[in-house]
Tab-separated table of C-alpha atoms and ligand atoms in Angstrom:
chain	number	residue	atom	x	y	z
A	694	MET	CA	231.034	-8.897	-80.977
A	695	ALA	CA	228.083	-7.935	-78.511
A	696	GLN	CA	226.354	-10.964	-76.536
A	697	ILE	CA	222.971	-11.338	-77.850
A	698	LEU	CA	220.080	-10.638	-75.553
A	699	ASP	CA	217.457	-13.346	-76.142
A	700	GLY	CA	213.982	-11.708	-75.631
A	701	THR	CA	212.352	-14.804	-77.222
A	702	ARG	CA	214.246	-17.291	-74.338
A	703	THR	CA	213.486	-14.996	-71.710
A	704	ALA	CA	209.834	-14.451	-72.415
A	705	ALA	CA	209.465	-17.986	-72.521
A	706	LEU	CA	210.959	-18.292	-68.726
A	707	VAL	CA	208.542	-15.548	-67.852
A	708	LYS	CA	205.506	-17.431	-69.569
A	709	GLU	CA	206.662	-20.603	-67.877
A	710	GLU	CA	206.953	-19.134	-64.376
A	711	LEU	CA	203.377	-17.354	-64.987
A	712	ARG	CA	201.774	-20.715	-66.486
A	713	GLN	CA	203.375	-22.332	-63.116
A	714	ARG	CA	201.821	-19.852	-60.750
A	715	ILE	CA	198.186	-19.847	-62.345
A	716	ALA	CA	198.185	-23.473	-62.594
A	717	ARG	CA	198.525	-23.454	-58.765
A	718	LEU	CA	195.713	-21.032	-58.330
A	719	GLY	CA	193.355	-23.589	-59.751
A	720	ALA	CA	191.144	-20.362	-61.458
A	721	ARG	CA	191.707	-18.486	-64.709
A	722	PRO	CA	192.503	-14.866	-64.611
A	723	VAL	CA	190.345	-13.387	-67.494
A	724	LEU	CA	191.894	-10.622	-69.929
A	725	ALA	CA	189.396	-8.570	-71.967
A	726	MET	CA	190.867	-7.273	-75.316
A	727	VAL	CA	189.258	-4.879	-77.083
A	728	LEU	CA	190.132	-4.308	-80.541
A	729	VAL	CA	188.100	-1.225	-82.802
A	730	GLY	CA	188.498	-1.610	-86.375
A	731	ASP	CA	190.247	-3.703	-88.702
A	732	ASP	CA	194.063	-2.345	-88.797
A	733	PRO	CA	195.728	-5.630	-89.977
A	734	ALA	CA	198.869	-4.977	-87.447
A	735	SER	CA	196.585	-4.422	-84.186
A	736	ALA	CA	194.711	-7.530	-84.960
A	737	SER	CA	198.049	-9.415	-85.723
A	738	TYR	CA	199.228	-8.123	-82.233
A	739	VAL	CA	195.526	-9.278	-80.531
A	740	ARG	CA	196.503	-12.484	-81.998
A	741	MET	CA	199.709	-12.860	-80.428
A	742	LYS	CA	198.064	-11.589	-77.076
A	743	THR	CA	195.602	-14.166	-77.347
A	744	ARG	CA	198.089	-16.972	-78.055
A	745	ASP	CA	200.391	-16.058	-75.088
A	746	SER	CA	197.378	-16.032	-72.994
A	747	ALA	CA	196.007	-19.618	-73.611
A	748	GLU	CA	200.011	-20.738	-73.364
A	749	VAL	CA	200.157	-19.206	-69.813
A	750	GLY	CA	196.361	-20.067	-68.463
A	751	ILE	CA	194.890	-17.251	-69.061
A	752	GLU	CA	191.115	-16.579	-70.935
A	753	ALA	CA	191.476	-14.277	-73.335
A	754	ARG	CA	188.090	-12.832	-73.877
A	755	ASP	CA	188.072	-10.965	-77.633
A	756	PHE	CA	186.139	-7.804	-78.424
A	757	HIS	CA	186.031	-6.859	-81.688
A	758	LEU	CA	184.102	-3.582	-82.449
A	759	PRO	CA	183.257	-1.549	-86.237
A	760	ALA	CA	185.444	1.289	-86.760
A	761	ASP	CA	182.789	3.357	-86.797
A	762	ILE	CA	181.457	3.109	-83.442
A	763	SER	CA	180.874	6.031	-81.302
A	764	GLN	CA	182.938	7.067	-78.275
A	765	ASP	CA	179.493	6.534	-76.083
A	766	ARG	CA	179.439	3.110	-77.099
A	767	LEU	CA	182.728	2.304	-76.721
A	768	ASN	CA	182.838	3.791	-73.175
A	769	ALA	CA	179.837	1.843	-72.385
A	770	LEU	CA	181.569	-1.178	-73.468
A	771	ILE	CA	184.561	-0.097	-71.097
A	772	ASP	CA	182.065	0.553	-67.967
A	773	GLU	CA	180.751	-2.972	-68.433
A	774	LEU	CA	184.199	-4.432	-68.195
A	775	ASN	CA	185.012	-2.349	-65.361
A	776	ALA	CA	181.844	-3.757	-63.642
A	777	ASP	CA	182.160	-7.351	-64.563
A	778	GLU	CA	183.918	-9.108	-61.748
A	779	CYS	CA	184.823	-11.943	-63.701
A	780	VAL	CA	187.251	-9.980	-65.838
A	781	HIS	CA	190.573	-9.046	-64.062
A	782	GLY	CA	192.452	-7.110	-66.918
A	783	ILE	CA	191.165	-4.867	-69.856
A	784	LEU	CA	193.246	-4.035	-72.949
A	785	VAL	CA	192.150	-1.638	-75.828
A	786	GLN	CA	194.299	-1.910	-78.441
A	787	MET	CA	195.844	1.409	-79.730
A	788	PRO	CA	195.888	2.921	-82.114
A	789	LEU	CA	191.928	3.819	-82.298
A	790	PRO	CA	190.240	4.714	-85.610
A	791	PRO	CA	190.180	8.432	-86.274
A	792	GLY	CA	187.201	10.007	-84.291
A	793	LEU	CA	187.774	7.713	-81.100
A	794	ASP	CA	189.537	9.582	-78.014
A	795	GLU	CA	192.605	7.685	-76.891
A	796	GLU	CA	192.947	9.690	-73.615
A	797	GLU	CA	189.528	9.562	-72.493
A	798	VAL	CA	189.740	5.513	-73.500
A	799	VAL	CA	192.805	5.332	-71.541
A	800	ALA	CA	191.538	7.256	-68.275
A	801	ARG	CA	187.867	4.927	-68.220
A	802	ILE	CA	189.378	1.585	-67.797
A	803	SER	CA	189.792	0.801	-63.715
A	804	PRO	CA	192.938	1.342	-62.784
A	805	ALA	CA	192.990	-1.814	-60.970
A	806	LYS	CA	192.213	-3.474	-64.413
A	807	ASP	CA	194.576	-1.401	-66.396
A	808	VAL	CA	197.143	-3.947	-67.191
A	809	ASP	CA	198.807	-2.151	-70.062
A	810	GLY	CA	199.830	0.571	-67.296
A	811	PHE	CA	198.666	3.870	-69.498
A	812	HIS	CA	196.099	4.946	-66.616
A	813	PRO	CA	197.383	8.571	-65.151
A	814	GLU	CA	196.785	6.733	-61.819
A	815	ASN	CA	199.449	4.177	-62.409
A	816	LEU	CA	201.680	6.443	-64.440
A	817	GLY	CA	201.285	8.716	-61.584
A	818	ARG	CA	201.968	6.144	-58.945
A	819	LEU	CA	205.110	4.951	-61.143
A	820	LEU	CA	206.224	8.453	-61.162
A	821	ARG	CA	206.233	8.539	-57.056
A	822	GLY	CA	207.601	5.255	-56.722
A	823	GLN	CA	204.635	3.496	-55.478
A	824	PRO	CA	203.510	-0.052	-56.952
A	825	ALA	CA	201.718	0.303	-60.128
A	826	MET	CA	200.604	-1.343	-62.989
A	827	ARG	CA	204.023	-0.693	-65.230
A	828	PRO	CA	203.630	-0.284	-69.088
A	829	CYS	CA	204.581	-3.534	-70.697
A	830	THR	CA	207.091	-2.796	-72.907
A	831	PRO	CA	209.480	-0.535	-70.216
A	832	ALA	CA	208.805	-3.226	-67.746
A	833	GLY	CA	209.909	-5.951	-70.166
A	834	VAL	CA	213.136	-4.266	-70.926
A	835	MET	CA	213.519	-3.933	-66.964
A	836	ARG	CA	213.143	-7.975	-66.923
A	837	LEU	CA	215.472	-8.323	-69.902
A	838	LEU	CA	218.237	-6.528	-68.105
A	839	ASP	CA	218.085	-8.177	-65.387
A	840	GLN	CA	218.229	-11.916	-66.920
A	841	TYR	CA	221.575	-10.724	-68.249
A	842	ASP	CA	222.551	-8.972	-64.970
A	843	ILE	CA	223.195	-5.968	-66.536
A	844	GLU	CA	224.218	-3.279	-63.551
A	845	LEU	CA	221.893	-0.548	-63.322
A	846	ASP	CA	223.148	1.259	-60.331
A	847	GLY	CA	225.224	4.097	-61.210
A	848	ALA	CA	224.857	3.298	-64.787
A	849	ARG	CA	224.812	6.066	-67.016
A	850	ALA	CA	221.356	5.705	-68.903
A	851	VAL	CA	220.071	7.407	-72.204
A	852	VAL	CA	216.639	6.743	-73.481
A	853	VAL	CA	215.693	7.944	-77.055
A	854	GLY	CA	212.018	8.874	-77.411
A	855	ARG	CA	209.652	10.846	-74.849
A	856	SER	CA	206.245	8.790	-75.822
A	857	ASN	CA	203.933	7.884	-72.664
A	858	ILE	CA	204.033	4.502	-73.329
A	859	VAL	CA	207.812	3.845	-73.582
A	860	GLY	CA	210.436	6.468	-73.186
A	861	LYS	CA	209.071	8.478	-70.022
A	862	PRO	CA	207.934	5.066	-68.087
A	863	GLN	CA	211.513	3.691	-69.117
A	864	ALA	CA	213.486	6.656	-67.554
A	865	LEU	CA	211.364	6.437	-64.700
A	866	LEU	CA	211.799	2.775	-64.192
A	867	LEU	CA	215.829	2.768	-64.791
A	868	LEU	CA	215.952	5.978	-62.220
A	869	GLN	CA	214.016	3.892	-59.519
A	870	ARG	CA	217.143	1.306	-60.011
A	871	ASN	CA	219.528	4.271	-59.646
A	872	ALA	CA	220.651	4.878	-62.941
A	873	THR	CA	221.067	8.386	-64.295
A	874	VAL	CA	219.001	9.092	-66.901
A	875	THR	CA	218.762	11.173	-69.741
A	876	LEU	CA	215.499	11.290	-71.715
A	877	CYS	CA	216.465	12.587	-75.322
A	878	HIS	CA	214.118	13.497	-78.269
A	879	SER	CA	213.664	15.183	-81.807
A	880	HIS	CA	214.461	18.738	-80.465
A	881	THR	CA	217.855	16.920	-78.347
A	882	ARG	CA	220.929	18.965	-79.984
A	883	ASP	CA	223.888	16.560	-80.297
A	884	LEU	CA	221.959	13.508	-79.877
A	885	PRO	CA	225.016	11.280	-81.105
A	886	ALA	CA	227.269	12.833	-79.073
A	887	ILE	CA	224.864	12.468	-75.785
A	888	CYS	CA	224.117	8.673	-76.592
A	889	ARG	CA	227.740	8.238	-76.941
A	890	THR	CA	227.685	8.861	-73.025
A	891	ALA	CA	225.301	5.907	-72.507
A	892	ASP	CA	226.395	2.665	-70.789
A	893	ILE	CA	222.723	1.729	-71.627
A	894	LEU	CA	221.335	2.597	-74.715
A	895	VAL	CA	217.187	2.552	-75.219
A	896	ALA	CA	216.330	3.458	-78.409
A	897	ALA	CA	212.413	4.065	-78.712
A	898	ILE	CA	212.203	6.460	-81.661
A	899	GLY	CA	209.967	4.627	-84.133
A	900	ARG	CA	212.470	5.583	-87.295
A	901	ALA	CA	214.041	2.382	-88.857
A	902	GLU	CA	217.846	1.558	-88.329
A	903	MET	CA	218.502	5.547	-87.122
A	904	ILE	CA	220.803	4.426	-84.373
A	905	ASP	CA	224.213	3.869	-85.851
A	906	ALA	CA	227.722	3.298	-84.617
A	907	SER	CA	228.443	6.855	-84.318
A	908	TYR	CA	225.654	6.791	-81.353
A	909	VAL	CA	227.199	4.129	-79.677
A	910	LYS	CA	229.936	3.833	-77.311
A	911	PRO	CA	232.335	0.920	-77.010
A	912	GLY	CA	231.212	-1.761	-74.447
A	913	ALA	CA	227.461	0.020	-74.536
A	914	VAL	CA	223.931	-2.345	-73.690
A	915	VAL	CA	221.857	-1.479	-76.727
A	916	ILE	CA	218.311	-2.028	-76.378
A	917	ASP	CA	216.154	-1.427	-79.499
A	918	VAL	CA	212.590	-1.019	-78.637
A	919	GLY	CA	211.478	-0.048	-82.463
A	920	ILE	CA	209.740	-2.349	-84.665
A	921	ASN	CA	209.862	-0.879	-88.284
A	922	ARG	CA	208.931	-2.267	-91.758
A	923	ARG	CA	211.192	-1.562	-94.589
A	924	ALA	CA	210.404	-1.118	-98.113
A	925	ASP	CA	211.169	-4.604	-98.855
A	926	GLY	CA	209.193	-5.896	-96.119
A	927	ARG	CA	211.985	-6.803	-93.357
A	928	LEU	CA	211.592	-5.864	-90.132
A	929	VAL	CA	213.633	-3.719	-88.653
A	930	GLY	CA	214.582	-1.695	-85.463
A	931	ASP	CA	215.289	1.714	-84.495
A	932	VAL	CA	219.168	0.634	-84.398
A	933	ASP	CA	221.194	-0.536	-87.504
A	934	PHE	CA	222.309	-3.520	-85.934
A	935	GLU	CA	224.949	-4.893	-88.113
A	936	ALA	CA	226.641	-1.456	-87.539
A	937	VAL	CA	226.131	-1.480	-84.049
A	938	VAL	CA	226.960	-5.108	-83.195
A	939	PRO	CA	230.619	-5.287	-83.694
A	940	LEU	CA	231.124	-2.276	-80.997
A	941	ALA	CA	228.304	-2.757	-78.284
A	942	ALA	CA	228.987	-5.157	-75.219
A	943	ALA	CA	225.123	-6.475	-75.652
A	944	ILE	CA	222.232	-5.722	-77.833
A	945	THR	CA	218.816	-7.003	-78.336
A	946	PRO	CA	217.640	-8.423	-82.052
A	947	VAL	CA	214.693	-7.158	-83.876
A	948	PRO	CA	212.517	-9.289	-84.028
A	949	GLY	CA	213.265	-11.649	-80.881
A	950	GLY	CA	213.909	-8.751	-78.347
A	951	VAL	CA	212.184	-6.480	-76.679
A	952	GLY	CA	208.700	-7.364	-78.661
A	953	PRO	CA	207.891	-10.938	-77.412
A	954	LEU	CA	208.819	-9.717	-73.403
A	955	THR	CA	206.195	-6.980	-73.998
A	956	ARG	CA	203.621	-9.611	-74.804
A	957	ALA	CA	205.091	-11.911	-71.372
A	958	LEU	CA	204.804	-8.809	-69.261
A	959	LEU	CA	201.096	-8.016	-70.708
A	960	MET	CA	200.513	-11.555	-68.903
A	961	SER	CA	202.363	-11.045	-65.901
A	962	ASN	CA	200.401	-7.672	-65.404
A	963	THR	CA	197.093	-9.654	-65.713
A	964	LEU	CA	197.947	-12.105	-62.986
A	965	GLU	CA	198.830	-9.448	-60.825
A	966	ALA	CA	195.708	-7.998	-61.532
A	967	TYR	CA	193.730	-10.995	-60.536
A	968	GLN	CA	195.742	-11.603	-57.455
A	969	ARG	CA	195.634	-7.941	-55.950
A	970	ARG	CA	191.803	-7.882	-56.361
A	971	LEU	CA	191.854	-11.117	-54.667
A	972	THR	CA	193.824	-9.793	-51.871
A	973	ALA	CA	191.325	-6.506	-52.032
A	974	SER	CA	188.466	-8.808	-51.555
A	975	LEU	CA	189.776	-10.470	-48.978
A	976	ALA	CA	190.895	-7.778	-46.978
B	1866	LIG	N1	199.555	-0.475	-79.631
B	1866	LIG	C1	200.711	-0.861	-79.651
B	1866	LIG	N2	201.384	-1.030	-78.631
B	1866	LIG	C2	200.311	-1.316	-77.707
B	1866	LIG	C3	200.180	-1.971	-76.388
B	1866	LIG	O1	201.316	-1.896	-75.782
B	1866	LIG	N3	199.285	-1.709	-75.466
B	1866	LIG	C4	198.262	-1.424	-76.582
B	1866	LIG	N4	196.957	-1.185	-75.721
B	1866	LIG	N5	197.885	-0.625	-77.603
B	1866	LIG	C5	198.799	-0.580	-78.302
């Protein structure tokens, strides 16, 4: 039976460390969160991020805008937040309602305040191996792997899914740690066979329980980034947990795996944005 990689416990450790560091600052980093429209899932994510902020001592400022807001008005709010010295991190919850351009929004946020790590400059810096704000989900996966002392150097890692926010940066972060990385996607041939070469398999596809036992080498570490709601209402990952747990060495559950770490790393990025700004203003 696989060891369960406990994301809730690891996130609690990360947040406790952040809470202590922020308490020592004697000031509260400020995170501006912009929610456009009334998508219930997005609203629920923002609520959870607000709760995490309160736990660690970050001040969350919520900006709730109507779904029919114009691109110009949204851009104007981002410009205002970029210019506001009291705001250290900016997050615009995705997806945006139809008619709004996500690429434009991502590129408009100041890279120094881009706590999601989505800005082209931050992604470019990541590609070049320079210090950068790292996207929270893949950074959270790395934190979880480190928490459980999973050897990355020389390991074969397979990432399934090539999104800009998970798959691509995940591959880069694993590469930085000297894993041999294969990045797979919907056009990949013989996907199960490639996945079976993985010592570390990261599933970030967005298809409920697609990764079954035929994709997993006995003894592999399986990281499930997916969050899918089944017809019966149950939350499941991209991995068929019951089928894979008997043969994996270690596996993340859903919920309670990668999700809580994504939010903990958002808090960590917000503190980093605060500290970098402070260092820049002292220099
Ligand atoms: N929507 C789903 N995940 C995310 C995330 O990590 N950041 C933002 N801004 N929106 C999201």
